[in-house]
Amino acid sequence: MKSAVTICLVSEARSGPFVYHKGLAHGCQQAVELGFDAVEVFPPRAQDVSESELRSLLNQHSLALAAMGTGAGWLLHQWSLSSADSEVRQQACQFIRDIIDRAGALGAPAIVGSMQGKIDPNRSRNEALQLLADGLSELADYAERAHGVPLLFEPLNRYESNLFNRLEETADWLTSHQLRNVKILADMFHMNIEEGNMSQAIERAGGLIGHVHFADSNRLAIGLGHTDTTPVIASLKSIGYAGYLSAEIFPKPDSDAAARQTMQSFKQLVG
Ligand code: LER
Ligand code: MN
C-alpha cells in the first residue's frame, strides 16, 4: 500500500477535510518532506490545474498523483449525475470528463463522490439509480479508452447522500449493472458511520476496492480518533489491496501535524 495526502485548491472548501490548502507547489513540497508517495488533488475545475505545472512538480519531487476529486462540481454548482434535469447531468458529465482527462494524463483516476448527487424528492430511487448508472458507465468507459485508468466511485455517509452509504450495497449494484472499470473508494470516515463491521465490508467488496480515504472516526488523522485501524489494514492486506491510503482529513491541529500523524500511523500499520 502507498501513502497519499490531499491538496485542496478550492477556496470555498477551505474548511473542508483536506490537509493542504496553499497551492500545488506548497502541498507537493510538504508531501515529499514528510515522506508521502503521492498527492490527491481537489481542484475547482480541471482547467484550474496546469498539467505542465503539476507534471513538473510531481517529477521534481518524485511524487505520483493518486487521484483527483470532482466534488467541486457539486459544491460550487450542485451538478450531479443523478439529477432529474438533463442539462445538469450534462454539465456534471462534462465537468467529470475534464477531470478524467487532467488526472488521466498523469496516470491517475478521477473520483465521483458528492457528484453522485441525491435522490430528488419527486423521483423514485430506481430512476435516480438508472441515471447514475448511465453516467458512470459512460465516464468509466471514457476513462478506460482515453487513459487506461479506472473511475473511482465513493459511497458517502447518510448526511451527504441517500444513494449509496455502504461498500457492500455499492459492490452489489456495480456488479449487477455490469459497470465495468468502476472501482470503489472506501472512505474510512464514512465507513465508521455506516458500516457494521469495517473489516467485513472491505473483505466483501474485495477486488472492487480501488482507493482508500485514510481517516479516523472523527475525520482527523489516523490515531486521533477511535477507529480500530489494525484490523482494517489487515483486511486490506488480505484482499491484496495495493493502492493508496490517502489522507482526506481536517488539517488539525494544523496541516503539517495532521500529515505527520498520518505518516506515523501509516508506517506503524503498513510498514
Ligand atoms: C466527501 O465527504 C468525501 O468523502 C469526498 O471524498 C467526496 O468527494
Ligand atoms: Mn472521501
Short mmCIF file of C-alpha atoms and ligand atoms in Angstrom, two decimals:
data_model
loop_
_atom_site.label_atom_id
_atom_site.label_comp_id
_atom_site.label_asym_id
_atom_site.label_seq_id
_atom_site.Cartn_x
_atom_site.Cartn_y
_atom_site.Cartn_z
CA MET A 1 0.00 0.00 0.00
CA LYS A 2 1.10 3.54 -0.74
CA SER A 3 0.58 6.82 1.10
CA ALA A 4 -1.05 10.00 -0.21
CA VAL A 5 -2.04 13.38 1.18
CA THR A 6 -4.72 15.76 -0.07
CA ILE A 7 -4.23 19.22 -1.58
CA CYS A 8 -7.34 21.40 -1.90
CA LEU A 9 -7.33 24.22 -4.47
CA VAL A 10 -10.94 25.28 -3.83
CA SER A 11 -11.17 28.37 -1.62
CA GLU A 12 -14.84 27.59 -0.81
CA ALA A 13 -13.62 24.28 0.69
CA ARG A 14 -11.02 25.89 2.95
CA SER A 15 -12.77 24.46 6.00
CA GLY A 16 -13.19 21.03 4.36
CA PRO A 17 -11.42 17.73 5.08
CA PHE A 18 -8.21 18.36 3.16
CA VAL A 19 -4.71 18.55 4.58
CA TYR A 20 -3.09 21.26 2.46
CA HIS A 21 -4.74 24.44 1.20
CA LYS A 22 -1.84 26.61 0.00
CA GLY A 23 -1.45 25.55 -3.61
CA LEU A 24 0.17 22.71 -5.53
CA ALA A 25 3.79 23.72 -5.04
CA HIS A 26 3.42 24.06 -1.26
CA GLY A 27 1.43 20.81 -0.93
CA CYS A 28 3.91 18.81 -3.01
CA GLN A 29 6.86 20.23 -1.10
CA GLN A 30 5.34 19.26 2.26
CA ALA A 31 4.22 15.85 0.96
CA VAL A 32 7.72 14.89 -0.08
CA GLU A 33 9.33 16.27 3.08
CA LEU A 34 7.03 14.15 5.23
CA GLY A 35 7.62 11.02 3.14
CA PHE A 36 4.38 10.59 1.17
CA ASP A 37 4.33 8.64 -2.09
CA ALA A 38 1.65 10.75 -3.73
CA VAL A 39 -0.76 13.65 -3.60
CA GLU A 40 -4.52 13.72 -4.20
CA VAL A 41 -5.76 16.98 -5.70
CA PHE A 42 -9.17 18.65 -5.25
CA PRO A 43 -9.49 21.38 -7.92
CA PRO A 44 -12.29 23.90 -8.64
CA ARG A 45 -12.27 22.60 -12.26
CA ALA A 46 -9.84 20.67 -14.43
CA GLN A 47 -8.90 23.90 -16.23
CA ASP A 48 -7.63 25.35 -12.95
CA VAL A 49 -4.84 22.77 -12.73
CA SER A 50 -1.99 23.35 -15.14
CA GLU A 51 -0.99 19.93 -16.43
CA SER A 52 2.57 21.03 -17.11
CA GLU A 53 2.94 22.64 -13.65
CA LEU A 54 1.58 19.56 -11.87
CA ARG A 55 3.65 17.21 -14.02
CA SER A 56 6.86 19.10 -13.31
CA LEU A 57 6.14 19.33 -9.55
CA LEU A 58 5.50 15.56 -9.43
CA ASN A 59 8.67 14.84 -11.40
CA GLN A 60 10.77 17.25 -9.37
CA HIS A 61 9.66 15.64 -6.08
CA SER A 62 9.34 12.03 -7.34
CA LEU A 63 5.69 12.04 -6.30
CA ALA A 64 2.75 10.37 -8.02
CA LEU A 65 -0.75 11.73 -8.48
CA ALA A 66 -3.00 9.37 -6.51
CA ALA A 67 -6.38 10.72 -7.70
CA MET A 68 -8.29 13.90 -8.50
CA GLY A 69 -11.58 14.78 -6.83
CA THR A 70 -14.64 16.14 -8.63
CA GLY A 71 -16.59 17.28 -5.56
CA ALA A 72 -16.31 20.98 -6.53
CA GLY A 73 -18.85 20.33 -9.30
CA TRP A 74 -21.37 19.65 -6.56
CA LEU A 75 -20.05 22.12 -4.00
CA LEU A 76 -19.89 25.10 -6.37
CA HIS A 77 -22.65 24.29 -8.89
CA GLN A 78 -24.83 21.47 -7.47
CA TRP A 79 -24.18 19.44 -10.61
CA SER A 80 -24.77 15.70 -10.24
CA LEU A 81 -25.00 12.55 -12.35
CA SER A 82 -28.40 11.60 -10.89
CA SER A 83 -30.12 14.99 -11.28
CA ALA A 84 -33.62 14.89 -12.78
CA ASP A 85 -32.55 17.79 -15.03
CA SER A 86 -30.79 16.56 -18.18
CA GLU A 87 -28.86 19.82 -18.59
CA VAL A 88 -27.47 19.50 -15.08
CA ARG A 89 -26.46 15.89 -15.81
CA GLN A 90 -24.72 17.02 -18.96
CA GLN A 91 -22.79 19.72 -17.08
CA ALA A 92 -21.85 17.10 -14.46
CA CYS A 93 -20.63 14.68 -17.12
CA GLN A 94 -18.53 17.30 -18.88
CA PHE A 95 -17.04 18.51 -15.58
CA ILE A 96 -16.03 14.97 -14.60
CA ARG A 97 -14.79 14.11 -18.09
CA ASP A 98 -12.45 17.13 -18.00
CA ILE A 99 -11.07 15.94 -14.65
CA ILE A 100 -10.69 12.41 -16.03
CA ASP A 101 -8.56 13.95 -18.80
CA ARG A 102 -6.45 16.07 -16.47
CA ALA A 103 -5.82 13.24 -13.98
CA GLY A 104 -5.65 10.53 -16.66
CA ALA A 105 -2.83 12.34 -18.47
CA LEU A 106 -0.83 11.82 -15.25
CA GLY A 107 -1.93 8.19 -14.88
CA ALA A 108 -4.46 8.84 -12.10
CA PRO A 109 -8.21 8.24 -11.73
CA ALA A 110 -10.98 10.76 -11.03
CA ILE A 111 -13.26 10.37 -8.00
CA VAL A 112 -17.06 10.54 -8.16
CA GLY A 113 -18.22 11.16 -4.61
CA SER A 114 -20.53 14.09 -3.99
CA MET A 115 -21.29 14.28 -7.71
CA GLN A 116 -23.37 11.12 -7.49
CA GLY A 117 -25.98 13.54 -6.06
CA LYS A 118 -29.07 12.73 -4.05
CA ILE A 119 -32.49 11.39 -4.94
CA ASP A 120 -34.81 14.30 -5.83
CA PRO A 121 -37.94 14.21 -3.66
CA ASN A 122 -40.17 13.92 -6.77
CA ARG A 123 -38.23 11.00 -8.28
CA SER A 124 -38.02 7.33 -7.39
CA ARG A 125 -34.81 5.70 -6.20
CA ASN A 126 -34.80 3.48 -9.28
CA GLU A 127 -34.95 6.43 -11.64
CA ALA A 128 -32.07 8.17 -9.85
CA LEU A 129 -30.02 4.96 -9.86
CA GLN A 130 -30.61 4.42 -13.58
CA LEU A 131 -29.41 7.96 -14.34
CA LEU A 132 -26.37 7.41 -12.13
CA ALA A 133 -25.59 4.07 -13.79
CA ASP A 134 -25.81 5.67 -17.25
CA GLY A 135 -23.45 8.49 -16.25
CA LEU A 136 -20.92 6.23 -14.52
CA SER A 137 -20.96 3.77 -17.39
CA GLU A 138 -20.21 6.45 -19.98
CA LEU A 139 -17.48 8.06 -17.86
CA ALA A 140 -15.83 4.77 -16.85
CA ASP A 141 -15.71 3.66 -20.49
CA TYR A 142 -14.20 7.00 -21.43
CA ALA A 143 -11.57 6.77 -18.64
CA GLU A 144 -10.54 3.34 -19.90
CA ARG A 145 -10.49 4.19 -23.60
CA ALA A 146 -8.77 7.56 -23.28
CA HIS A 147 -6.32 6.91 -20.43
CA GLY A 148 -6.45 3.28 -19.28
CA VAL A 149 -7.45 4.34 -15.75
CA PRO A 150 -10.47 3.31 -13.66
CA LEU A 151 -13.19 5.65 -12.37
CA LEU A 152 -13.48 5.76 -8.56
CA PHE A 153 -16.96 5.76 -7.03
CA GLU A 154 -17.37 6.66 -3.37
CA PRO A 155 -20.24 5.71 -1.06
CA LEU A 156 -20.93 8.60 1.35
CA ASN A 157 -22.49 8.73 4.77
CA ARG A 158 -26.26 9.33 5.12
CA TYR A 159 -25.86 13.04 5.87
CA GLU A 160 -24.25 13.59 2.45
CA SER A 161 -26.17 11.26 0.12
CA ASN A 162 -29.16 8.93 0.12
CA LEU A 163 -27.86 6.92 -2.86
CA PHE A 164 -25.02 4.73 -1.58
CA ASN A 165 -23.80 4.64 2.02
CA ARG A 166 -22.11 1.24 2.35
CA LEU A 167 -19.49 -0.72 0.43
CA GLU A 168 -21.44 -3.93 0.04
CA GLU A 169 -24.57 -2.38 -1.49
CA THR A 170 -22.30 -0.40 -3.81
CA ALA A 171 -20.37 -3.51 -4.86
CA ASP A 172 -23.61 -5.44 -5.48
CA TRP A 173 -25.05 -2.60 -7.56
CA LEU A 174 -21.88 -2.16 -9.66
CA THR A 175 -21.79 -5.90 -10.30
CA SER A 176 -25.47 -6.28 -11.12
CA HIS A 177 -25.35 -3.33 -13.53
CA GLN A 178 -22.11 -4.65 -15.04
CA LEU A 179 -20.48 -1.28 -14.51
CA ARG A 180 -17.04 -2.17 -15.77
CA ASN A 181 -13.94 -0.14 -14.88
CA VAL A 182 -15.61 1.47 -11.85
CA LYS A 183 -13.75 0.88 -8.59
CA ILE A 184 -14.98 1.67 -5.10
CA LEU A 185 -13.40 4.36 -2.95
CA ALA A 186 -13.60 3.20 0.67
CA ASP A 187 -13.57 6.31 2.87
CA MET A 188 -12.91 5.22 6.46
CA PHE A 189 -14.74 8.28 7.85
CA HIS A 190 -17.97 7.39 6.04
CA MET A 191 -17.43 3.70 6.82
CA ASN A 192 -17.15 4.41 10.54
CA ILE A 193 -20.64 5.94 10.42
CA GLU A 194 -22.31 3.42 8.10
CA GLU A 195 -20.66 0.00 8.30
CA GLY A 196 -21.49 -2.55 10.96
CA ASN A 197 -18.03 -4.04 10.61
CA MET A 198 -15.41 -2.17 8.59
CA SER A 199 -13.16 -5.21 8.08
CA GLN A 200 -16.00 -7.39 6.84
CA ALA A 201 -17.17 -4.65 4.48
CA ILE A 202 -13.68 -4.46 2.95
CA GLU A 203 -13.41 -8.23 2.60
CA ARG A 204 -16.83 -8.45 0.90
CA ALA A 205 -16.07 -5.65 -1.56
CA GLY A 206 -12.65 -7.30 -2.19
CA GLY A 207 -11.05 -6.58 -5.55
CA LEU A 208 -13.59 -3.83 -6.32
CA ILE A 209 -11.83 -1.51 -3.88
CA GLY A 210 -9.62 0.87 -5.84
CA HIS A 211 -8.79 3.66 -3.40
CA VAL A 212 -8.99 4.39 0.33
CA HIS A 213 -9.55 7.67 2.17
CA PHE A 214 -7.46 7.22 5.28
CA ALA A 215 -9.30 8.98 8.11
CA ASP A 216 -10.10 8.25 11.70
CA SER A 217 -13.66 8.16 13.12
CA ASN A 218 -13.70 11.94 13.65
CA ARG A 219 -12.11 12.71 10.26
CA LEU A 220 -8.79 13.54 11.89
CA ALA A 221 -5.50 11.78 11.13
CA ILE A 222 -5.45 8.07 11.86
CA GLY A 223 -4.58 7.62 15.52
CA LEU A 224 -6.52 10.70 16.70
CA GLY A 225 -9.98 9.05 16.76
CA HIS A 226 -11.46 5.79 17.98
CA THR A 227 -11.43 3.60 14.85
CA ASP A 228 -9.67 0.29 15.44
CA THR A 229 -7.45 0.61 12.39
CA THR A 230 -5.29 -2.52 12.78
CA PRO A 231 -7.99 -5.00 11.63
CA VAL A 232 -8.99 -2.64 8.80
CA ILE A 233 -5.45 -2.67 7.45
CA ALA A 234 -5.27 -6.44 7.94
CA SER A 235 -8.41 -6.81 5.80
CA LEU A 236 -6.99 -4.56 3.10
CA LYS A 237 -3.86 -6.75 3.11
CA SER A 238 -5.98 -9.91 2.98
CA ILE A 239 -7.75 -8.76 -0.23
CA GLY A 240 -4.38 -7.89 -1.78
CA TYR A 241 -5.09 -4.14 -1.83
CA ALA A 242 -2.01 -2.34 -3.14
CA GLY A 243 -3.45 1.12 -3.80
CA TYR A 244 -3.33 4.38 -1.87
CA LEU A 245 -4.24 5.23 1.70
CA SER A 246 -4.96 8.88 1.10
CA ALA A 247 -5.41 11.29 4.00
CA GLU A 248 -8.68 13.13 3.36
CA ILE A 249 -8.86 14.70 6.82
CA PHE A 250 -9.18 18.03 8.58
CA PRO A 251 -5.92 19.94 8.91
CA LYS A 252 -5.99 19.76 12.70
CA PRO A 253 -4.26 20.77 14.84
CA ASP A 254 -2.59 22.12 11.69
CA SER A 255 -1.76 20.80 8.22
CA ASP A 256 1.77 19.59 8.93
CA ALA A 257 0.81 17.99 12.26
CA ALA A 258 -2.08 16.14 10.55
CA ALA A 259 0.22 14.98 7.77
CA ARG A 260 2.94 13.93 10.23
CA GLN A 261 0.46 11.97 12.37
CA THR A 262 -0.87 10.28 9.22
CA MET A 263 2.62 9.27 8.14
CA GLN A 264 3.50 7.95 11.59
CA SER A 265 0.34 5.79 11.62
CA PHE A 266 0.95 4.68 8.05
CA LYS A 267 4.45 3.47 8.94
CA GLN A 268 3.24 1.69 12.06
CA LEU A 269 0.32 -0.03 10.34
CA VAL A 270 1.66 -0.73 6.87
CA GLY A 271 5.39 -0.86 7.44
C1 LER B 1 -16.98 13.83 0.94
O1 LER B 1 -17.41 13.61 2.24
C2 LER B 1 -15.90 12.91 0.57
O2 LER B 1 -15.57 12.00 1.27
C3 LER B 1 -15.24 13.17 -0.70
O3 LER B 1 -14.19 12.30 -0.91
C4 LER B 1 -16.30 13.05 -1.78
O4 LER B 1 -15.94 13.66 -2.95
MN MN B 2 -13.82 10.80 0.86
#
